[in-house]
């Protein structure tokens, strides 16, 4: 029987679509985006200090950069954010603005994998792209619908990936930036798999959108832990804090009715719990 934990609010803003939580170990801050607003947030849990960068276009995800600053997966490409300014480094075909970025994460070799989706949620319109350090873009997976959570086993040989409408997380053999030999890994109950994170022990934490939970699965797919969140649209999770022992959870208000918004006053905020396992430092883009 999986154990049950409860997350508490730490940032109470009512955002529309918080996503892509990321712990910046150099600056000891949590970073995340509010996608459609084009906002890139940071928060220092020790001081409460907040910063906000307005990109001026949707931002699907944020990643750390080895040379300093951040990498943004913007609506139709990739950009570096440094000293409050953005520099475009690669463009994508957004098909007349019908596509946008939705999630992104760096692998151990410093490549950034980022997925797209159609605003209409039309099946198969999205792509999981790979941005290499030389700023060239390649296809990692074609014909996905809502590209979401991605992370790797501690040895880097297995990639866990969620195309949300499939309602399952799949495991892939990961080799030289390619996702190969997919197999079913976990099918969360009560909602759809969204963002995910792998801890230092190889446990896979999956945010289950519309269920108000984050579920941990052992490497063999066995359910281990359920974190309950007082906001139904749980979008992603990441480990942070000085000891990487705090699980931060992003939520959204997107798709909630007025009645649901009234019932969930904390929806759209950031939550946290201490689950008793540690995460891993986020990899940085090497371009």
Short mmCIF file of C-alpha atoms in Angstrom, two decimals:
data_model
loop_
_atom_site.label_atom_id
_atom_site.label_comp_id
_atom_site.label_asym_id
_atom_site.label_seq_id
_atom_site.Cartn_x
_atom_site.Cartn_y
_atom_site.Cartn_z
CA UNK A 1 0.00 0.00 0.00
CA UNK A 2 1.58 3.34 -1.01
CA UNK A 3 2.23 5.78 1.82
CA UNK A 4 0.42 9.13 1.73
CA UNK A 5 2.01 12.56 2.22
CA UNK A 6 0.49 16.04 2.14
CA UNK A 7 1.99 19.10 0.46
CA UNK A 8 1.75 22.58 1.93
CA UNK A 9 1.63 25.92 0.06
CA UNK A 10 4.86 27.92 -0.13
CA UNK A 11 4.01 30.44 -2.90
CA UNK A 12 0.36 31.49 -2.89
CA UNK A 13 0.10 33.38 -6.20
CA UNK A 14 -2.85 32.30 -8.34
CA UNK A 15 -1.09 31.70 -11.66
CA UNK A 16 -2.73 30.39 -14.81
CA UNK A 17 -0.29 27.65 -15.83
CA UNK A 18 2.76 27.17 -13.61
CA UNK A 19 5.17 24.58 -15.00
CA UNK A 20 8.83 23.54 -15.25
CA UNK A 21 9.97 23.84 -11.62
CA UNK A 22 13.76 23.78 -11.41
CA UNK A 23 16.20 24.17 -8.52
CA UNK A 24 19.16 26.41 -9.35
CA UNK A 25 21.89 25.10 -7.05
CA UNK A 26 24.31 27.95 -7.87
CA UNK A 27 21.88 30.61 -6.68
CA UNK A 28 19.83 28.47 -4.28
CA UNK A 29 16.53 29.54 -5.81
CA UNK A 30 13.53 27.77 -7.28
CA UNK A 31 12.72 28.73 -10.85
CA UNK A 32 9.55 28.04 -12.84
CA UNK A 33 7.39 29.47 -15.63
CA UNK A 34 3.79 30.57 -16.07
CA UNK A 35 3.57 29.38 -19.66
CA UNK A 36 0.96 31.45 -21.46
CA UNK A 37 1.74 34.59 -19.48
CA UNK A 38 5.36 34.32 -20.64
CA UNK A 39 6.61 34.75 -17.06
CA UNK A 40 9.86 33.29 -15.72
CA UNK A 41 9.82 33.26 -11.91
CA UNK A 42 12.41 32.71 -9.23
CA UNK A 43 11.99 32.44 -5.46
CA UNK A 44 14.54 32.20 -2.67
CA UNK A 45 13.02 30.03 0.09
CA UNK A 46 15.57 31.33 2.62
CA UNK A 47 14.73 35.03 2.18
CA UNK A 48 11.41 35.04 0.36
CA UNK A 49 12.90 37.22 -2.39
CA UNK A 50 11.10 36.95 -5.74
CA UNK A 51 12.07 37.94 -9.26
CA UNK A 52 10.00 37.98 -12.44
CA UNK A 53 11.09 38.18 -16.07
CA UNK A 54 8.46 38.87 -18.72
CA UNK A 55 9.48 37.23 -21.98
CA UNK A 56 6.72 38.78 -24.09
CA UNK A 57 5.68 35.42 -25.55
CA UNK A 58 4.76 32.01 -24.12
CA UNK A 59 7.57 30.17 -22.34
CA UNK A 60 7.11 26.42 -22.02
CA UNK A 61 10.09 25.73 -19.79
CA UNK A 62 13.32 27.02 -18.32
CA UNK A 63 16.66 25.23 -18.02
CA UNK A 64 20.02 26.08 -16.46
CA UNK A 65 23.07 26.94 -18.59
CA UNK A 66 26.63 25.91 -17.78
CA UNK A 67 28.09 29.22 -19.02
CA UNK A 68 25.62 31.23 -16.93
CA UNK A 69 22.08 32.43 -17.31
CA UNK A 70 19.14 30.34 -18.40
CA UNK A 71 17.80 28.70 -21.54
CA UNK A 72 14.15 29.29 -22.41
CA UNK A 73 11.99 27.04 -24.56
CA UNK A 74 9.85 29.81 -26.01
CA UNK A 75 6.80 29.59 -28.23
CA UNK A 76 8.70 28.96 -31.46
CA UNK A 77 12.30 28.23 -30.51
CA UNK A 78 15.03 28.60 -27.95
CA UNK A 79 16.61 31.63 -26.32
CA UNK A 80 19.26 32.40 -23.72
CA UNK A 81 18.26 34.68 -20.85
CA UNK A 82 21.19 36.49 -19.28
CA UNK A 83 21.38 39.80 -17.41
CA UNK A 84 17.71 40.47 -18.13
CA UNK A 85 18.08 40.13 -21.91
CA UNK A 86 17.19 37.32 -24.29
CA UNK A 87 19.19 36.11 -27.28
CA UNK A 88 17.53 33.76 -29.75
CA UNK A 89 19.70 30.72 -30.53
CA UNK A 90 17.39 28.46 -32.57
CA UNK A 91 14.03 28.70 -34.32
CA UNK A 92 11.32 26.09 -34.86
CA UNK A 93 8.44 25.92 -37.29
CA UNK A 94 5.42 26.78 -35.14
CA UNK A 95 3.08 26.17 -38.10
CA UNK A 96 1.66 29.66 -38.15
CA UNK A 97 1.61 29.98 -34.39
CA UNK A 98 -0.49 26.83 -33.89
CA UNK A 99 2.22 25.11 -31.80
CA UNK A 100 4.00 26.00 -28.58
CA UNK A 101 6.61 24.60 -26.23
CA UNK A 102 5.38 22.73 -23.18
CA UNK A 103 8.23 21.14 -21.20
CA UNK A 104 12.01 20.81 -21.38
CA UNK A 105 14.93 19.32 -19.46
CA UNK A 106 18.68 18.83 -19.98
CA UNK A 107 20.36 15.45 -20.12
CA UNK A 108 23.74 14.58 -18.56
CA UNK A 109 25.60 15.49 -21.76
CA UNK A 110 24.21 19.03 -21.73
CA UNK A 111 21.61 18.59 -24.48
CA UNK A 112 18.19 20.17 -24.00
CA UNK A 113 15.14 18.07 -24.86
CA UNK A 114 11.98 20.11 -25.31
CA UNK A 115 8.53 19.14 -26.54
CA UNK A 116 5.85 20.98 -28.46
CA UNK A 117 2.08 20.67 -28.61
CA UNK A 118 -0.76 22.23 -30.58
CA UNK A 119 -2.85 24.87 -28.82
CA UNK A 120 -5.84 22.86 -30.05
CA UNK A 121 -4.44 19.64 -28.49
CA UNK A 122 -4.76 18.01 -31.92
CA UNK A 123 -3.25 14.51 -31.77
CA UNK A 124 0.22 13.96 -33.19
CA UNK A 125 1.00 17.61 -33.95
CA UNK A 126 3.81 17.89 -31.41
CA UNK A 127 7.46 16.86 -31.47
CA UNK A 128 10.04 16.15 -28.80
CA UNK A 129 13.03 18.18 -30.02
CA UNK A 130 16.67 17.95 -28.97
CA UNK A 131 18.75 21.12 -28.87
CA UNK A 132 22.44 20.20 -28.99
CA UNK A 133 25.20 22.40 -27.52
CA UNK A 134 26.08 23.59 -31.04
CA UNK A 135 22.51 25.00 -31.27
CA UNK A 136 21.37 22.53 -33.90
CA UNK A 137 17.90 21.05 -33.41
CA UNK A 138 17.02 17.39 -34.00
CA UNK A 139 13.89 15.25 -33.60
CA UNK A 140 14.00 12.97 -30.57
CA UNK A 141 10.39 11.75 -30.91
CA UNK A 142 7.89 12.66 -33.66
CA UNK A 143 4.10 12.84 -33.60
CA UNK A 144 3.41 13.42 -29.91
CA UNK A 145 0.33 15.25 -28.68
CA UNK A 146 1.04 16.99 -25.35
CA UNK A 147 4.74 16.57 -24.67
CA UNK A 148 5.27 16.58 -20.92
CA UNK A 149 7.49 15.18 -18.19
CA UNK A 150 10.94 13.82 -19.00
CA UNK A 151 13.81 12.68 -16.78
CA UNK A 152 16.42 9.95 -16.61
CA UNK A 153 17.38 7.10 -14.32
CA UNK A 154 20.46 7.84 -12.18
CA UNK A 155 22.70 5.90 -14.59
CA UNK A 156 21.28 7.85 -17.56
CA UNK A 157 20.39 4.73 -19.50
CA UNK A 158 16.61 4.96 -19.12
CA UNK A 159 14.48 7.96 -20.06
CA UNK A 160 10.99 8.33 -18.58
CA UNK A 161 8.62 10.35 -20.75
CA UNK A 162 4.93 11.30 -20.66
CA UNK A 163 2.83 12.21 -23.67
CA UNK A 164 -0.13 13.14 -21.47
CA UNK A 165 -3.13 11.95 -23.56
CA UNK A 166 -1.69 8.41 -23.61
CA UNK A 167 -2.36 8.41 -19.82
CA UNK A 168 0.88 6.57 -19.18
CA UNK A 169 4.56 7.18 -18.54
CA UNK A 170 6.78 5.20 -20.88
CA UNK A 171 10.35 4.10 -20.28
CA UNK A 172 12.87 4.26 -23.14
CA UNK A 173 16.41 3.09 -23.63
CA UNK A 174 18.38 6.33 -23.90
CA UNK A 175 21.39 6.38 -26.21
CA UNK A 176 23.24 9.40 -27.60
CA UNK A 177 20.25 11.70 -27.31
CA UNK A 178 17.75 9.22 -28.75
CA UNK A 179 14.75 7.61 -27.05
CA UNK A 180 14.57 3.97 -28.16
CA UNK A 181 12.55 0.83 -27.45
CA UNK A 182 9.54 2.29 -25.55
CA UNK A 183 7.76 0.19 -22.95
CA UNK A 184 4.92 0.99 -20.53
CA UNK A 185 6.15 2.08 -17.11
CA UNK A 186 3.26 3.54 -15.08
CA UNK A 187 -0.36 4.58 -15.62
CA UNK A 188 -1.42 6.98 -12.83
CA UNK A 189 -5.03 6.80 -11.70
CA UNK A 190 -7.53 9.63 -11.61
CA UNK A 191 -5.86 11.99 -14.05
CA UNK A 192 -3.17 12.34 -16.69
CA UNK A 193 0.63 12.23 -16.22
CA UNK A 194 2.21 15.65 -16.49
CA UNK A 195 5.69 16.72 -15.36
CA UNK A 196 7.97 14.27 -13.57
CA UNK A 197 11.27 14.00 -11.69
CA UNK A 198 13.57 11.11 -10.80
CA UNK A 199 15.14 11.06 -7.32
CA UNK A 200 18.61 9.88 -6.30
CA UNK A 201 17.30 6.38 -5.57
CA UNK A 202 15.73 6.04 -9.02
CA UNK A 203 12.17 6.67 -7.87
CA UNK A 204 10.00 8.41 -10.46
CA UNK A 205 7.72 11.19 -9.16
CA UNK A 206 4.84 11.97 -11.53
CA UNK A 207 2.50 14.97 -11.23
CA UNK A 208 -0.99 13.69 -12.03
CA UNK A 209 -2.97 16.57 -13.50
CA UNK A 210 -6.66 16.75 -12.51
CA UNK A 211 -6.06 14.31 -9.63
CA UNK A 212 -4.33 16.73 -7.26
CA UNK A 213 -1.53 14.25 -6.61
CA UNK A 214 2.11 13.49 -7.24
CA UNK A 215 2.85 9.76 -7.30
CA UNK A 216 6.20 8.03 -6.78
CA UNK A 217 6.98 4.78 -8.58
CA UNK A 218 9.88 2.46 -7.87
CA UNK A 219 12.17 1.63 -10.82
CA UNK A 220 10.13 -1.52 -11.47
CA UNK A 221 6.92 0.56 -11.73
CA UNK A 222 5.52 -0.34 -8.30
CA UNK A 223 3.49 2.55 -6.74
CA UNK A 224 5.32 3.73 -3.59
CA UNK A 225 4.04 7.15 -2.44
CA UNK A 226 1.13 9.50 -3.08
CA UNK A 227 1.49 13.21 -2.28
CA UNK A 228 -1.87 14.94 -1.98
CA UNK A 229 -2.05 18.58 -3.05
CA UNK A 230 -4.98 20.95 -2.29
CA UNK A 231 -5.16 21.93 -5.97
CA UNK A 232 -6.40 19.55 -8.64
CA UNK A 233 -4.25 20.64 -11.57
CA UNK A 234 -0.82 19.46 -10.44
CA UNK A 235 1.52 20.16 -13.36
CA UNK A 236 5.08 19.20 -12.40
CA UNK A 237 7.56 18.63 -9.58
CA UNK A 238 11.26 19.03 -8.80
CA UNK A 239 13.58 18.47 -5.86
CA UNK A 240 15.25 21.48 -4.33
CA UNK A 241 16.58 23.11 -1.20
CA UNK A 242 20.20 23.04 0.06
CA UNK A 243 19.99 19.30 0.62
CA UNK A 244 17.79 18.58 -2.42
CA UNK A 245 15.35 17.00 0.02
CA UNK A 246 12.28 19.19 -0.62
CA UNK A 247 9.83 18.25 -3.34
CA UNK A 248 8.37 21.38 -4.96
CA UNK A 249 5.12 21.03 -6.90
CA UNK A 250 3.67 23.47 -9.44
CA UNK A 251 -0.07 23.83 -10.02
CA UNK A 252 -2.39 25.67 -12.42
CA UNK A 253 -5.86 27.15 -12.63
CA UNK A 254 -6.24 26.34 -16.33
CA UNK A 255 -9.44 24.38 -17.09
CA UNK A 256 -10.94 24.97 -13.64
CA UNK A 257 -14.56 26.17 -13.50
CA UNK A 258 -15.56 29.16 -11.34
CA UNK A 259 -16.97 26.69 -8.80
CA UNK A 260 -13.72 24.72 -8.71
CA UNK A 261 -11.70 27.92 -8.33
CA UNK A 262 -13.85 28.86 -5.34
CA UNK A 263 -13.31 25.42 -3.82
CA UNK A 264 -9.55 25.56 -4.42
CA UNK A 265 -8.28 28.93 -3.18
CA UNK A 266 -4.66 27.74 -3.34
CA UNK A 267 -4.83 26.53 -6.95
CA UNK A 268 -2.17 28.09 -9.16
CA UNK A 269 0.37 28.24 -6.34
CA UNK A 270 3.55 26.32 -5.48
CA UNK A 271 3.52 23.55 -2.88
CA UNK A 272 6.19 21.56 -1.06
CA UNK A 273 6.74 18.50 1.09
CA UNK A 274 9.71 16.62 2.53
CA UNK A 275 9.35 13.02 1.33
CA UNK A 276 12.42 11.49 2.97
CA UNK A 277 14.44 10.99 -0.22
CA UNK A 278 16.77 13.34 -2.04
CA UNK A 279 16.73 14.55 -5.58
CA UNK A 280 19.60 15.23 -7.96
CA UNK A 281 21.15 18.42 -9.25
CA UNK A 282 19.66 19.56 -12.54
CA UNK A 283 21.91 19.17 -15.56
CA UNK A 284 22.96 22.33 -17.38
CA UNK A 285 22.86 23.17 -21.08
CA UNK A 286 26.42 23.25 -22.45
CA UNK A 287 25.80 25.54 -25.38
#
